[in-house]
Amino acid sequence: MSSLPLSELDAALPGLVRKIRVLDALSWPDGVEEAFLASWRAGQPELPRVQLQPRDHSADIDALEGFIDRCDVGHPAGRHLAMTARSYATAGHMLGAIGTPAFTQYSSALYRRPDFSYPNLNLSMLDAANFFLNTTDALIGGARIPPSPAEIPAEAFAAWMQPELDRFFGTGRITVLLDPTLAAKAIAGASRIRLRASALFSELDKNQLLQHEAFVHVATAQNGALQSNLKSLGLGAPRTTQTQEGIATLAELFTGSMDINRLRRLALRVLAVQQALDGADFIQVFEGFLAAGQTQEESFRSTQRVFRGADLRGGSAFTKDAAYLTGLLGVHTLLRIAIRDNRPELVGYLFAGRLSLGDTVRLAPLFESGWLQAPVHVPPWARDLRLLAANLAFSAFISRIKLDVLDLDVLMAFADGHEADASA
C-alpha cells in the first residue's frame, strides 16, 4: 500500500485516536472508596465492587493498522507517526481486555513491568524502588523528617495555581478544574489541569505540581501542538508515558520540589504493582500501603491506581505506576550522555512535544534542518544548560563513590588523615 504525504497523515492521526482514552476508561465510579473504607473500619473488608466493562475499539484499531501501512517508516517523521499509532492500537487492545489477564500483557507492553531488567545494567525498577525505600526507612522510622502538612483545600490550591499558569503560558491559555472522580491528586491535559476536588494539598505540593504537571506535561503538549509540520507531537501517546513521567519526576528533583515522602510514594507504587502481579489482591496491597505509613484514604487511592482495569483478586495490574522510576532513570541517563557527548540540543528536543527518548535522537535531523521547531515553553531548570550541566556532571561523578565500602568511621579516618598530612 502506497504511503501518504506526511501532512495528510499528521492531520489524520488525532481523529483516529480520539476515542482511545485510557485513564477515562479505567476510572472508578463515585462511592467505591467510602464503601470499601466503611467495610475495612468495621473489621470485615470486602473487595471493592467495581464492574468496569471492556471497551470495544476494534474499529479504531483496524483504522490505525491501515494508517500504519500508509506511513513511510524510512522517514523519521513517518516512523514516529507509525510508532505513535501502534501504541494507541496497543492501548485499544488493552481497554478491550479490561478485567482479563490480557489486560496486564498489553499494559506491560506499553509501560513495562517493575521486574523488567535493563540489558547490560542488571537493574530493574523493582531494585530502584527497594533501594529508595531501604535508604529512607531509617530516616522515616526515626521520625527525623516530619511529613509536610496538607491543609490547603483544592479550591484554594486552584486559585493559587491559575495565576502561575497565566504567567508561564499566557493569560487564559491553561485552566484549572476541580474533578471529584480523580484517583490522582492532579492530572494534566493539553490545555487544562484537573485537581481532585476532595484533596488537601501542602505548601510543598505547590511547586511539585507546578513543575510536574504544568511545566512538563502541559508544556510539552503545547509545544507539540505548536509544531507546524508535525502537530502529532502534541498527542499524549501511551508510548511517551515513560519519558513524560521521567522528565516530570526529574524536574521535581532538580527544582527541590520532591521530598522524602513523595519519593517513597513513587517507590511504594512500584512495589505494589509487583505485589499485585505476584498475586496479592486489593486488600493485601491496601494493607501494604497502610503498613508503610499512608492514611487509609491515601492507601485506598494508591491501591486503586494499581488495580484500575485489573482483576481485584490479584495476579494482574495496571503497570503505569512503574513508568515513573523507569522514565526517571532513562531521562537522567539521556541528559548525562547529551552533556558528555556535547549534544546539549537534545535537552531542548525533549520539550518540543510529547516525545520518547528514542524520538529525541531519531528526530534530531528534522530539528537541525528546521523542519521541526524548538520548544516555546521550557522550564527554567532545563533552559539554563550551564546549571543543568553542572548538576549532571556532579551526579555522574558522585555515582563513582561506592557507599557500600564507606561509613562514618571510615570517612572520619580519611578526614583525620588528611588533616594530619596538612599539619606535617
Coordinates of C-alpha atoms in Angstrom, one line a residue:
M1 CA 0.0 0.0 0.0
S2 CA 1.5 3.4 -1.0
S3 CA 2.4 5.9 1.7
L4 CA 0.6 9.2 2.0
P5 CA 2.1 12.7 2.4
L6 CA 3.3 13.4 5.9
S7 CA 0.9 16.4 6.2
E8 CA -2.1 14.2 5.5
L9 CA -1.1 11.5 7.9
D10 CA -0.3 14.1 10.6
A11 CA -3.7 15.7 10.2
A12 CA -5.5 12.3 10.2
L13 CA -3.9 10.7 13.3
P14 CA -5.7 12.8 16.1
G15 CA -9.1 11.8 14.8
L16 CA -8.1 8.1 14.7
V17 CA -7.1 8.1 18.3
R18 CA -9.7 10.4 19.7
K19 CA -11.8 7.6 21.3
I20 CA -9.0 5.7 22.9
R21 CA -8.8 7.4 26.3
V22 CA -7.0 5.2 28.8
L23 CA -7.5 6.9 32.1
D24 CA -11.1 7.9 31.5
A25 CA -11.9 4.2 30.6
L26 CA -10.3 3.0 33.8
S27 CA -11.8 5.5 36.2
W28 CA -13.9 4.1 39.1
P29 CA -17.5 5.3 39.9
D30 CA -18.2 7.5 42.9
G31 CA -18.8 5.9 46.3
V32 CA -16.4 3.0 45.9
E33 CA -13.8 4.4 48.3
E34 CA -16.4 5.2 51.0
A35 CA -17.9 1.7 50.8
F36 CA -14.6 0.0 51.0
L37 CA -13.3 2.0 53.9
A38 CA -16.5 1.5 55.8
S39 CA -16.1 -2.3 55.5
W40 CA -12.5 -2.0 56.5
R41 CA -13.2 0.0 59.6
A42 CA -16.0 -2.4 60.5
G43 CA -13.4 -5.2 60.5
Q44 CA -15.0 -7.0 57.6
P45 CA -13.1 -5.7 54.5
E46 CA -14.5 -6.6 51.1
L47 CA -13.0 -6.2 47.7
P48 CA -14.3 -3.0 46.0
R49 CA -17.4 -3.6 43.9
V50 CA -16.3 -2.3 40.6
Q51 CA -17.5 -3.6 37.3
L52 CA -15.6 -1.9 34.5
Q53 CA -16.7 -3.0 31.1
P54 CA -14.2 -3.8 28.3
R55 CA -14.3 -1.2 25.6
D56 CA -14.6 -2.4 22.0
H57 CA -12.1 -0.4 20.0
S58 CA -11.8 -2.9 17.1
A59 CA -12.9 -0.4 14.5
D60 CA -10.3 2.2 15.9
I61 CA -7.6 -0.5 15.9
D62 CA -8.4 -1.5 12.3
A63 CA -8.2 2.1 11.2
L64 CA -4.9 2.6 13.0
E65 CA -3.5 -0.6 11.3
G66 CA -4.5 0.9 7.9
F67 CA -2.8 4.2 8.9
I68 CA 0.4 2.4 9.9
D69 CA 0.5 0.7 6.5
R70 CA 0.4 4.1 4.8
C71 CA 3.4 5.6 6.8
D72 CA 6.8 5.8 5.2
V73 CA 8.8 4.3 8.1
G74 CA 12.0 5.2 6.3
H75 CA 11.4 8.8 7.1
P76 CA 11.9 9.9 10.8
A77 CA 8.6 11.6 10.9
G78 CA 6.8 8.7 9.2
R79 CA 8.3 6.3 11.6
H80 CA 7.2 8.5 14.5
L81 CA 3.6 8.6 13.2
A82 CA 3.6 4.8 12.8
M83 CA 5.0 4.1 16.2
T84 CA 2.5 6.5 17.8
A85 CA -0.4 4.9 16.0
R86 CA 0.9 1.5 17.1
S87 CA 1.0 2.5 20.8
Y88 CA -2.6 3.7 20.6
A89 CA -3.6 0.4 18.9
T90 CA -2.0 -1.4 21.8
A91 CA -3.9 0.8 24.3
G92 CA -7.1 -0.1 22.4
H93 CA -6.4 -3.8 22.8
M94 CA -5.7 -3.2 26.5
L95 CA -9.1 -1.5 27.0
G96 CA -10.8 -4.3 25.2
A97 CA -9.2 -6.7 27.7
I98 CA -10.3 -4.9 30.9
G99 CA -10.6 -7.4 33.7
T100 CA -8.8 -10.3 31.9
P101 CA -5.2 -11.5 32.1
A102 CA -4.5 -10.0 28.6
F103 CA -5.1 -6.5 30.2
T104 CA -1.8 -6.8 32.1
Q105 CA 0.0 -8.1 29.0
Y106 CA -0.9 -5.1 27.0
S107 CA -0.3 -2.8 29.9
S108 CA 3.2 -4.2 30.3
A109 CA 3.9 -3.7 26.6
L110 CA 3.0 -0.1 27.0
Y111 CA 4.6 0.8 30.4
R112 CA 6.8 -2.3 31.2
R113 CA 6.7 -4.3 34.5
P114 CA 8.6 -3.4 37.6
D115 CA 10.7 -6.5 37.3
F116 CA 11.8 -5.7 33.8
S117 CA 15.6 -5.8 33.8
Y118 CA 17.6 -3.5 31.6
P119 CA 20.1 -5.2 29.3
N120 CA 23.8 -4.6 30.3
L121 CA 22.7 -2.8 33.5
N122 CA 21.4 -5.8 35.6
L123 CA 19.0 -3.3 37.1
S124 CA 15.2 -3.2 37.4
M125 CA 12.8 -0.6 38.7
L126 CA 12.0 -3.0 41.5
D127 CA 15.7 -2.8 42.5
A128 CA 15.5 1.0 42.4
A129 CA 12.3 1.1 44.4
N130 CA 13.7 -1.2 47.1
F131 CA 16.9 0.9 47.2
F132 CA 15.0 4.2 47.8
L133 CA 12.8 2.6 50.5
N134 CA 15.7 0.9 52.3
T135 CA 17.7 4.1 52.2
T136 CA 14.9 6.2 53.6
D137 CA 13.4 3.8 56.1
A138 CA 15.7 4.8 58.9
L139 CA 15.0 8.5 58.4
I140 CA 11.3 7.9 58.4
G141 CA 11.3 5.4 61.2
G142 CA 13.3 7.6 63.4
A143 CA 10.9 10.5 62.8
R144 CA 13.8 12.7 61.9
I145 CA 11.9 14.1 59.0
P146 CA 8.2 15.0 59.7
P147 CA 5.7 14.9 56.8
S148 CA 4.5 18.0 55.1
P149 CA 1.1 19.0 56.5
A150 CA -1.6 19.0 53.8
E151 CA -4.1 21.7 54.8
I152 CA -4.9 23.6 51.5
P153 CA -8.3 22.8 50.0
A154 CA -8.4 22.1 46.3
E155 CA -10.4 25.2 45.6
A156 CA -7.8 27.4 47.3
F157 CA -5.0 25.5 45.6
A158 CA -6.6 26.1 42.2
A159 CA -6.9 29.8 42.9
W160 CA -3.1 29.9 43.7
M161 CA -2.2 27.8 40.6
Q162 CA -4.2 29.7 38.0
P163 CA -2.1 32.9 38.1
E164 CA 1.1 30.8 37.9
L165 CA -0.1 29.2 34.7
D166 CA -1.1 32.5 33.3
R167 CA 2.4 33.9 33.9
F168 CA 4.2 30.9 32.2
F169 CA 1.8 30.2 29.3
G170 CA -0.1 33.4 28.8
T171 CA -3.4 34.6 30.3
G172 CA -6.3 32.2 29.8
R173 CA -4.4 29.5 27.8
I174 CA -4.4 26.9 30.5
T175 CA -7.3 26.4 33.0
V176 CA -7.5 24.6 36.4
L177 CA -10.6 22.5 37.0
L178 CA -11.8 20.5 40.1
D179 CA -12.8 16.9 39.4
P180 CA -14.3 14.7 42.2
T181 CA -13.6 11.5 40.3
L182 CA -9.8 11.6 40.1
A183 CA -7.7 8.9 41.7
A184 CA -4.6 11.0 41.5
K185 CA -4.4 14.4 43.1
A186 CA -3.8 16.1 39.7
I187 CA -3.8 15.2 36.0
A188 CA -2.7 17.4 33.2
G189 CA -4.0 17.6 29.7
A190 CA -3.0 19.8 26.8
S191 CA -5.0 22.8 28.0
R192 CA -6.2 22.1 31.5
I193 CA -5.1 20.7 34.8
R194 CA -7.6 18.8 36.8
L195 CA -7.4 18.6 40.6
R196 CA -9.2 16.1 42.8
A197 CA -11.9 18.1 44.4
S198 CA -11.7 16.4 47.8
A199 CA -7.9 16.5 48.0
L200 CA -5.9 18.6 50.5
F201 CA -2.6 20.0 49.4
S202 CA 0.6 21.0 51.2
E203 CA 2.8 24.0 50.5
L204 CA 5.3 21.6 49.0
D205 CA 2.7 20.4 46.6
K206 CA 2.6 23.8 45.0
N207 CA 6.0 23.7 43.3
Q208 CA 5.9 20.0 42.8
L209 CA 2.6 20.0 40.8
L210 CA 3.6 23.2 39.0
Q211 CA 6.9 21.7 37.9
H212 CA 5.5 18.2 37.2
E213 CA 2.0 18.8 35.7
A214 CA 2.3 22.3 34.2
F215 CA 5.9 22.9 33.2
V216 CA 6.4 19.4 31.8
H217 CA 3.1 17.7 30.8
V218 CA 1.2 20.8 29.7
A219 CA 4.2 22.5 28.3
T220 CA 5.2 19.5 26.1
A221 CA 1.7 19.1 24.8
Q222 CA 1.5 22.8 24.0
N223 CA 4.9 22.8 22.3
G224 CA 3.9 19.8 20.2
A225 CA 0.7 21.4 19.1
L226 CA 2.7 24.5 18.0
Q227 CA 4.7 22.5 15.5
S228 CA 3.8 23.5 12.0
N229 CA 4.8 20.2 10.3
L230 CA 4.2 17.5 12.9
K231 CA 1.4 18.6 15.2
S232 CA 1.0 15.0 16.4
L233 CA 3.9 15.7 18.7
G234 CA 1.3 17.2 20.9
L235 CA -0.5 13.9 21.4
G236 CA -0.2 12.2 24.7
A237 CA 0.5 8.8 23.1
P238 CA 1.0 5.9 25.6
R239 CA 4.5 5.3 24.2
T240 CA 5.6 8.6 25.6
T241 CA 4.4 8.0 29.1
Q242 CA 7.7 6.7 30.5
T243 CA 9.7 9.7 29.1
Q244 CA 7.0 12.2 30.2
E245 CA 6.9 10.9 33.7
G246 CA 10.7 10.7 33.7
I247 CA 11.1 14.4 32.8
A248 CA 8.4 15.4 35.2
T249 CA 9.9 13.5 38.1
L250 CA 13.4 14.7 37.3
A251 CA 12.0 18.3 37.3
E252 CA 10.8 17.7 40.9
L253 CA 14.3 16.6 41.9
F254 CA 16.2 19.4 40.1
T255 CA 13.9 22.1 41.5
G256 CA 13.9 20.9 45.1
S257 CA 10.2 20.0 44.8
M258 CA 10.4 16.4 45.8
D259 CA 10.5 15.5 49.5
I260 CA 11.3 12.1 51.0
N261 CA 7.6 11.2 51.3
R262 CA 7.0 11.8 47.6
L263 CA 10.0 9.7 46.7
R264 CA 8.8 6.9 48.9
R265 CA 5.2 7.1 47.4
L266 CA 6.7 6.6 43.9
A267 CA 8.8 3.7 45.1
L268 CA 5.9 2.1 47.1
R269 CA 3.7 2.2 44.0
V270 CA 6.3 0.2 42.1
L271 CA 6.4 -2.4 44.8
A272 CA 2.6 -2.5 44.9
V273 CA 2.4 -3.2 41.1
Q274 CA 4.8 -6.1 41.5
Q275 CA 2.9 -7.4 44.5
A276 CA -0.4 -7.4 42.5
L277 CA 1.3 -9.1 39.6
D278 CA 2.7 -11.7 42.0
G279 CA -0.9 -12.5 43.3
A280 CA -1.7 -10.0 46.0
D281 CA -5.3 -8.9 46.0
F282 CA -6.7 -5.4 46.5
I283 CA -7.0 -5.8 50.3
Q284 CA -3.4 -7.1 50.7
V285 CA -1.9 -4.3 48.6
F286 CA -4.0 -1.8 50.6
E287 CA -2.6 -3.2 53.8
G288 CA 0.9 -2.8 52.4
F289 CA 0.4 0.9 51.9
L290 CA -1.1 1.2 55.4
A291 CA 1.9 -0.5 56.9
A292 CA 4.2 1.9 55.0
G293 CA 2.6 4.8 56.8
Q294 CA -0.1 6.1 54.4
T295 CA -3.5 7.1 55.7
Q296 CA -6.5 4.9 54.9
E297 CA -7.6 7.3 52.2
E298 CA -4.2 7.6 50.6
S299 CA -3.8 3.8 50.8
F300 CA -7.1 3.3 49.0
R301 CA -6.2 5.7 46.2
S302 CA -2.7 4.3 45.8
T303 CA -4.1 0.8 45.6
Q304 CA -6.9 1.9 43.2
R305 CA -4.2 3.2 40.8
V306 CA -2.6 -0.2 40.7
F307 CA -5.9 -2.1 40.1
R308 CA -7.5 0.1 37.5
G309 CA -8.8 -2.2 34.8
A310 CA -7.3 -5.3 36.5
D311 CA -8.7 -8.2 38.4
L312 CA -9.0 -7.1 42.1
R313 CA -8.3 -10.7 43.2
G314 CA -4.7 -10.4 42.3
G315 CA -2.3 -11.6 39.6
S316 CA -3.0 -8.6 37.4
A317 CA -2.2 -4.9 37.4
F318 CA -2.2 -1.6 35.6
T319 CA 1.5 -1.2 35.4
K320 CA 1.7 2.6 34.6
D321 CA 3.0 3.5 38.0
A322 CA 6.2 1.6 37.2
A323 CA 6.9 4.2 34.5
Y324 CA 7.8 7.0 36.9
L325 CA 11.1 5.4 38.0
T326 CA 11.7 3.8 34.6
G327 CA 11.4 7.2 32.9
L328 CA 13.5 9.0 35.6
L329 CA 16.4 6.6 35.0
G330 CA 16.1 6.9 31.2
V331 CA 15.8 10.7 31.1
H332 CA 18.6 11.3 33.6
T333 CA 20.9 8.9 31.6
L334 CA 20.0 10.6 28.3
L335 CA 20.8 14.0 29.7
R336 CA 24.1 12.8 31.1
I337 CA 25.1 11.3 27.7
A338 CA 24.0 14.6 26.0
I339 CA 26.3 16.6 28.2
R340 CA 29.1 14.1 28.0
D341 CA 28.9 13.9 24.2
N342 CA 28.4 17.7 23.7
R343 CA 24.8 17.3 22.4
P344 CA 23.0 19.9 24.6
E345 CA 20.4 20.4 21.9
L346 CA 18.9 17.0 22.9
V347 CA 17.6 18.7 26.1
G348 CA 15.5 21.1 24.0
Y349 CA 14.2 18.3 21.9
L350 CA 12.8 16.6 25.0
F351 CA 10.4 19.6 25.5
A352 CA 9.5 20.1 21.8
G353 CA 6.5 17.8 22.1
R354 CA 5.4 14.5 23.7
L355 CA 8.4 12.5 22.7
S356 CA 10.0 9.2 23.7
L357 CA 13.7 9.0 24.5
G358 CA 14.3 7.4 21.1
D359 CA 12.4 10.2 19.3
T360 CA 14.8 12.8 20.6
V361 CA 17.6 11.0 18.7
R362 CA 15.6 9.8 15.6
L363 CA 14.0 13.2 15.0
A364 CA 17.2 15.2 15.6
P365 CA 17.9 15.7 11.9
L366 CA 14.5 17.3 11.5
F367 CA 15.2 19.7 14.3
E368 CA 18.6 20.5 12.9
S369 CA 17.2 21.3 9.4
G370 CA 14.5 23.5 10.9
W371 CA 11.6 21.2 9.7
L372 CA 10.8 20.8 13.4
Q373 CA 10.8 23.8 15.7
A374 CA 12.5 24.3 19.0
P375 CA 10.1 24.4 22.0
V376 CA 8.4 27.6 23.1
H377 CA 7.7 26.7 26.7
V378 CA 10.7 25.4 28.6
P379 CA 11.0 25.5 32.4
P380 CA 13.9 27.4 33.9
W381 CA 15.8 24.4 35.2
A382 CA 16.0 22.9 31.6
R383 CA 16.6 26.3 29.9
D384 CA 19.9 27.1 31.6
L385 CA 22.2 24.5 30.3
R386 CA 25.1 25.8 32.5
L387 CA 23.2 24.9 35.6
L388 CA 21.9 21.6 34.2
A389 CA 25.4 20.6 33.0
A390 CA 26.8 21.3 36.5
N391 CA 24.1 19.1 38.1
L392 CA 24.6 16.3 35.6
A393 CA 28.4 16.4 35.8
F394 CA 28.3 16.2 39.5
S395 CA 25.8 13.3 39.6
A396 CA 27.9 11.4 37.0
F397 CA 31.0 11.7 39.2
I398 CA 29.4 11.1 42.5
S399 CA 27.9 7.8 41.3
R400 CA 31.5 6.5 41.2
I401 CA 31.7 6.8 45.0
K402 CA 30.7 3.4 46.4
L403 CA 28.8 3.9 49.7
D404 CA 28.8 0.2 50.4
V405 CA 32.5 0.4 51.4
L406 CA 32.1 3.6 53.4
D407 CA 30.7 4.5 56.8
L408 CA 31.1 7.5 59.2
D409 CA 34.2 5.9 60.9
V410 CA 36.0 5.3 57.6
L411 CA 35.1 8.8 56.5
M412 CA 36.4 10.3 59.7
A413 CA 39.6 8.3 59.4
F414 CA 40.1 9.7 55.9
A415 CA 39.4 13.3 57.1
D416 CA 41.7 13.0 60.1
G417 CA 44.5 11.6 58.0
H418 CA 44.2 14.5 55.6
E419 CA 44.4 17.0 58.4
A420 CA 47.5 15.2 59.8
D421 CA 49.2 15.4 56.4
A422 CA 48.4 19.1 56.2
S423 CA 49.9 19.9 59.6
A424 CA 53.1 17.9 59.0

